[in-house]
Amino acid sequence: MPSYCFDLFWQHGGGLKRNKSILAWWSVWAAVVWGIWTQRNDIKFNMKNIDSEGVLDAAKYKAWSWCKAYFRNFDASLYVWNLQPLDCLHYIGWK
């Protein structure tokens, strides 16, 4: 496990060869971290219960919407993104 969050962030470009794919993968990482952070705040400050499925769904949607907004060639529907997100990430780099 990396000792710094920054190192963990940079590790997530690992097996991707294209710059666009790496940027898309980082958006997934950021969406997951953001979802965990907001869930933690809801539990701590708003006395809500843990909702791991909600965190995952929110992260999927946020990453998809960021990719949709950033990459002009990203045409995957949310349905396809939910079924095969890794294929969609690799596809971004090839267009």
Short mmCIF file of N, CA and C in Angstrom, two decimals:
data_model
loop_
_atom_site.label_atom_id
_atom_site.label_comp_id
_atom_site.label_asym_id
_atom_site.label_seq_id
_atom_site.Cartn_x
_atom_site.Cartn_y
_atom_site.Cartn_z
N MET A 1 0.85 -1.18 0.00
CA MET A 1 0.00 0.00 0.00
C MET A 1 0.89 1.24 0.00
N PRO A 2 0.63 2.17 -0.90
CA PRO A 2 1.43 3.40 -0.95
C PRO A 2 1.27 4.21 0.34
N SER A 3 2.29 4.93 0.69
CA SER A 3 2.25 5.71 1.92
C SER A 3 1.54 7.06 1.74
N TYR A 4 1.36 7.50 0.51
CA TYR A 4 0.72 8.77 0.25
C TYR A 4 -0.42 8.60 -0.75
N CYS A 5 -1.48 9.38 -0.58
CA CYS A 5 -2.62 9.32 -1.50
C CYS A 5 -2.19 9.66 -2.92
N PHE A 6 -1.24 10.57 -3.05
CA PHE A 6 -0.75 10.97 -4.37
C PHE A 6 -0.16 9.76 -5.11
N ASP A 7 0.61 8.94 -4.40
CA ASP A 7 1.18 7.73 -5.01
C ASP A 7 0.10 6.76 -5.44
N LEU A 8 -0.92 6.62 -4.61
CA LEU A 8 -2.03 5.75 -4.95
C LEU A 8 -2.74 6.24 -6.21
N PHE A 9 -2.93 7.55 -6.29
CA PHE A 9 -3.56 8.15 -7.47
C PHE A 9 -2.77 7.83 -8.74
N TRP A 10 -1.44 8.01 -8.71
CA TRP A 10 -0.61 7.79 -9.89
C TRP A 10 -0.51 6.32 -10.28
N GLN A 11 -0.72 5.42 -9.34
CA GLN A 11 -0.68 3.99 -9.66
C GLN A 11 -1.82 3.58 -10.57
N HIS A 12 -2.90 4.31 -10.56
CA HIS A 12 -4.10 3.88 -11.28
C HIS A 12 -4.04 4.10 -12.78
N GLY A 13 -2.93 4.54 -13.30
CA GLY A 13 -2.75 4.63 -14.74
C GLY A 13 -2.11 3.37 -15.29
N GLY A 14 -1.78 2.45 -14.43
CA GLY A 14 -1.03 1.24 -14.65
C GLY A 14 -0.99 0.61 -16.02
N GLY A 15 -1.98 -0.17 -16.40
CA GLY A 15 -1.91 -0.93 -17.64
C GLY A 15 -2.45 -0.21 -18.86
N LEU A 16 -2.77 1.05 -18.74
CA LEU A 16 -3.35 1.77 -19.86
C LEU A 16 -2.26 2.44 -20.68
N LYS A 17 -2.35 2.31 -21.98
CA LYS A 17 -1.28 2.79 -22.87
C LYS A 17 -1.54 4.18 -23.43
N ARG A 18 -2.76 4.59 -23.51
CA ARG A 18 -3.09 5.87 -24.15
C ARG A 18 -3.38 6.94 -23.10
N ASN A 19 -3.01 8.16 -23.39
CA ASN A 19 -3.21 9.26 -22.45
C ASN A 19 -4.68 9.47 -22.11
N LYS A 20 -5.56 9.39 -23.11
CA LYS A 20 -6.98 9.59 -22.86
C LYS A 20 -7.53 8.52 -21.94
N SER A 21 -7.07 7.28 -22.09
CA SER A 21 -7.52 6.21 -21.21
C SER A 21 -7.08 6.46 -19.78
N ILE A 22 -5.87 6.97 -19.62
CA ILE A 22 -5.37 7.26 -18.27
C ILE A 22 -6.20 8.36 -17.63
N LEU A 23 -6.51 9.41 -18.38
CA LEU A 23 -7.35 10.48 -17.84
C LEU A 23 -8.73 9.97 -17.45
N ALA A 24 -9.29 9.11 -18.27
CA ALA A 24 -10.60 8.54 -17.97
C ALA A 24 -10.52 7.67 -16.71
N TRP A 25 -9.46 6.88 -16.59
CA TRP A 25 -9.31 6.04 -15.41
C TRP A 25 -9.16 6.89 -14.16
N TRP A 26 -8.44 8.00 -14.25
CA TRP A 26 -8.30 8.90 -13.10
C TRP A 26 -9.64 9.51 -12.71
N SER A 27 -10.51 9.73 -13.67
CA SER A 27 -11.83 10.26 -13.32
C SER A 27 -12.62 9.23 -12.52
N VAL A 28 -12.43 7.95 -12.83
CA VAL A 28 -13.08 6.89 -12.05
C VAL A 28 -12.53 6.90 -10.63
N TRP A 29 -11.20 6.99 -10.51
CA TRP A 29 -10.57 7.02 -9.19
C TRP A 29 -11.10 8.20 -8.37
N ALA A 30 -11.16 9.36 -8.98
CA ALA A 30 -11.63 10.56 -8.29
C ALA A 30 -13.10 10.42 -7.89
N ALA A 31 -13.92 9.83 -8.74
CA ALA A 31 -15.33 9.64 -8.43
C ALA A 31 -15.52 8.69 -7.25
N VAL A 32 -14.72 7.64 -7.19
CA VAL A 32 -14.81 6.69 -6.08
C VAL A 32 -14.38 7.36 -4.78
N VAL A 33 -13.26 8.06 -4.81
CA VAL A 33 -12.77 8.75 -3.61
C VAL A 33 -13.78 9.80 -3.16
N TRP A 34 -14.34 10.53 -4.10
CA TRP A 34 -15.35 11.54 -3.77
C TRP A 34 -16.58 10.89 -3.14
N GLY A 35 -17.01 9.77 -3.69
CA GLY A 35 -18.18 9.07 -3.13
C GLY A 35 -17.93 8.57 -1.72
N ILE A 36 -16.76 8.02 -1.48
CA ILE A 36 -16.41 7.55 -0.13
C ILE A 36 -16.35 8.73 0.84
N TRP A 37 -15.76 9.81 0.39
CA TRP A 37 -15.62 11.00 1.24
C TRP A 37 -16.99 11.58 1.62
N THR A 38 -17.87 11.71 0.65
CA THR A 38 -19.20 12.27 0.95
C THR A 38 -20.02 11.32 1.81
N GLN A 39 -19.86 10.00 1.60
CA GLN A 39 -20.53 9.02 2.43
C GLN A 39 -20.02 9.12 3.87
N ARG A 40 -18.73 9.26 4.03
CA ARG A 40 -18.14 9.41 5.36
C ARG A 40 -18.69 10.65 6.07
N ASN A 41 -18.80 11.75 5.32
CA ASN A 41 -19.34 12.97 5.91
C ASN A 41 -20.80 12.80 6.31
N ASP A 42 -21.58 12.12 5.49
CA ASP A 42 -22.99 11.86 5.83
C ASP A 42 -23.11 11.02 7.11
N ILE A 43 -22.26 10.04 7.24
CA ILE A 43 -22.29 9.18 8.44
C ILE A 43 -21.88 9.98 9.67
N LYS A 44 -20.80 10.73 9.54
CA LYS A 44 -20.25 11.45 10.69
C LYS A 44 -21.10 12.65 11.11
N PHE A 45 -21.53 13.45 10.15
CA PHE A 45 -22.18 14.71 10.48
C PHE A 45 -23.70 14.69 10.37
N ASN A 46 -24.26 13.80 9.57
CA ASN A 46 -25.72 13.75 9.38
C ASN A 46 -26.35 12.50 9.96
N MET A 47 -25.54 11.70 10.66
CA MET A 47 -26.01 10.48 11.34
C MET A 47 -26.73 9.51 10.40
N LYS A 48 -26.26 9.42 9.17
CA LYS A 48 -26.85 8.48 8.21
C LYS A 48 -26.18 7.13 8.33
N ASN A 49 -26.83 6.10 7.80
CA ASN A 49 -26.29 4.75 7.81
C ASN A 49 -25.39 4.52 6.60
N ILE A 50 -24.54 3.51 6.70
CA ILE A 50 -23.66 3.15 5.59
C ILE A 50 -24.50 2.65 4.42
N ASP A 51 -24.21 3.17 3.24
CA ASP A 51 -24.91 2.75 2.02
C ASP A 51 -23.86 2.48 0.94
N SER A 52 -23.22 1.32 1.02
CA SER A 52 -22.13 1.01 0.08
C SER A 52 -22.63 0.90 -1.35
N GLU A 53 -23.82 0.39 -1.56
CA GLU A 53 -24.37 0.30 -2.91
C GLU A 53 -24.63 1.69 -3.49
N GLY A 54 -25.10 2.59 -2.65
CA GLY A 54 -25.32 3.96 -3.08
C GLY A 54 -24.03 4.66 -3.45
N VAL A 55 -22.97 4.39 -2.69
CA VAL A 55 -21.66 4.97 -3.00
C VAL A 55 -21.18 4.48 -4.34
N LEU A 56 -21.31 3.19 -4.59
CA LEU A 56 -20.88 2.61 -5.85
C LEU A 56 -21.69 3.17 -7.03
N ASP A 57 -23.01 3.24 -6.87
CA ASP A 57 -23.84 3.79 -7.95
C ASP A 57 -23.51 5.26 -8.23
N ALA A 58 -23.31 6.03 -7.16
CA ALA A 58 -22.97 7.44 -7.34
C ALA A 58 -21.61 7.60 -8.02
N ALA A 59 -20.64 6.76 -7.66
CA ALA A 59 -19.32 6.82 -8.27
C ALA A 59 -19.39 6.45 -9.75
N LYS A 60 -20.16 5.43 -10.08
CA LYS A 60 -20.32 5.05 -11.49
C LYS A 60 -20.93 6.19 -12.29
N TYR A 61 -21.98 6.79 -11.74
CA TYR A 61 -22.65 7.86 -12.47
C TYR A 61 -21.73 9.09 -12.61
N LYS A 62 -21.04 9.46 -11.52
CA LYS A 62 -20.18 10.63 -11.57
C LYS A 62 -19.04 10.43 -12.57
N ALA A 63 -18.40 9.25 -12.56
CA ALA A 63 -17.31 8.98 -13.51
C ALA A 63 -17.83 9.00 -14.95
N TRP A 64 -18.99 8.40 -15.18
CA TRP A 64 -19.58 8.40 -16.52
C TRP A 64 -19.88 9.83 -16.98
N SER A 65 -20.47 10.62 -16.09
CA SER A 65 -20.82 11.99 -16.49
C SER A 65 -19.58 12.85 -16.72
N TRP A 66 -18.53 12.63 -15.95
CA TRP A 66 -17.28 13.37 -16.18
C TRP A 66 -16.66 12.98 -17.52
N CYS A 67 -16.64 11.69 -17.82
CA CYS A 67 -16.10 11.23 -19.11
C CYS A 67 -16.94 11.77 -20.26
N LYS A 68 -18.25 11.75 -20.08
CA LYS A 68 -19.16 12.24 -21.11
C LYS A 68 -18.91 13.73 -21.39
N ALA A 69 -18.65 14.49 -20.34
CA ALA A 69 -18.43 15.92 -20.50
C ALA A 69 -17.03 16.23 -21.05
N TYR A 70 -16.04 15.45 -20.69
CA TYR A 70 -14.66 15.76 -21.04
C TYR A 70 -14.23 15.23 -22.41
N PHE A 71 -14.63 14.00 -22.74
CA PHE A 71 -14.17 13.37 -23.97
C PHE A 71 -15.25 13.48 -25.06
N ARG A 72 -14.91 14.17 -26.12
CA ARG A 72 -15.88 14.35 -27.22
C ARG A 72 -16.28 13.03 -27.85
N ASN A 73 -15.38 12.07 -27.87
CA ASN A 73 -15.66 10.80 -28.54
C ASN A 73 -16.28 9.76 -27.61
N PHE A 74 -16.58 10.12 -26.39
CA PHE A 74 -17.17 9.17 -25.44
C PHE A 74 -18.67 9.10 -25.69
N ASP A 75 -19.10 7.99 -26.28
CA ASP A 75 -20.51 7.87 -26.62
C ASP A 75 -21.17 6.67 -25.94
N ALA A 76 -20.56 6.13 -24.91
CA ALA A 76 -21.15 4.99 -24.20
C ALA A 76 -22.35 5.47 -23.38
N SER A 77 -23.41 4.69 -23.44
CA SER A 77 -24.57 5.01 -22.63
C SER A 77 -24.28 4.62 -21.17
N LEU A 78 -25.07 5.14 -20.26
CA LEU A 78 -24.89 4.79 -18.85
C LEU A 78 -25.12 3.30 -18.65
N TYR A 79 -26.02 2.72 -19.42
CA TYR A 79 -26.29 1.29 -19.34
C TYR A 79 -25.03 0.47 -19.70
N VAL A 80 -24.40 0.81 -20.81
CA VAL A 80 -23.18 0.10 -21.23
C VAL A 80 -22.06 0.36 -20.22
N TRP A 81 -21.95 1.59 -19.73
CA TRP A 81 -20.93 1.93 -18.74
C TRP A 81 -21.07 1.06 -17.49
N ASN A 82 -22.31 0.87 -17.04
CA ASN A 82 -22.53 0.03 -15.86
C ASN A 82 -22.19 -1.43 -16.10
N LEU A 83 -22.38 -1.90 -17.32
CA LEU A 83 -22.07 -3.30 -17.64
C LEU A 83 -20.60 -3.55 -17.87
N GLN A 84 -19.93 -2.65 -18.61
CA GLN A 84 -18.55 -2.87 -19.02
C GLN A 84 -17.72 -1.58 -18.93
N PRO A 85 -17.48 -1.09 -17.72
CA PRO A 85 -16.74 0.18 -17.60
C PRO A 85 -15.30 0.09 -18.11
N LEU A 86 -14.63 -1.02 -17.90
CA LEU A 86 -13.23 -1.13 -18.35
C LEU A 86 -13.14 -1.09 -19.87
N ASP A 87 -14.07 -1.74 -20.55
CA ASP A 87 -14.08 -1.67 -22.01
C ASP A 87 -14.29 -0.24 -22.49
N CYS A 88 -15.16 0.49 -21.81
CA CYS A 88 -15.40 1.88 -22.17
C CYS A 88 -14.15 2.74 -21.96
N LEU A 89 -13.42 2.49 -20.88
CA LEU A 89 -12.20 3.25 -20.61
C LEU A 89 -11.13 2.99 -21.66
N HIS A 90 -10.97 1.73 -22.05
CA HIS A 90 -9.99 1.41 -23.08
C HIS A 90 -10.41 1.96 -24.44
N TYR A 91 -11.71 1.97 -24.70
CA TYR A 91 -12.24 2.45 -25.97
C TYR A 91 -11.96 3.94 -26.16
N ILE A 92 -11.98 4.70 -25.06
CA ILE A 92 -11.71 6.14 -25.14
C ILE A 92 -10.33 6.38 -25.74
N GLY A 93 -9.36 5.60 -25.33
CA GLY A 93 -7.99 5.79 -25.81
C GLY A 93 -7.78 5.42 -27.26
N TRP A 94 -8.66 4.63 -27.84
CA TRP A 94 -8.47 4.18 -29.21
C TRP A 94 -9.15 5.06 -30.24
N LYS A 95 -10.03 5.92 -29.82
CA LYS A 95 -10.75 6.78 -30.77
C LYS A 95 -9.94 7.99 -31.09
#
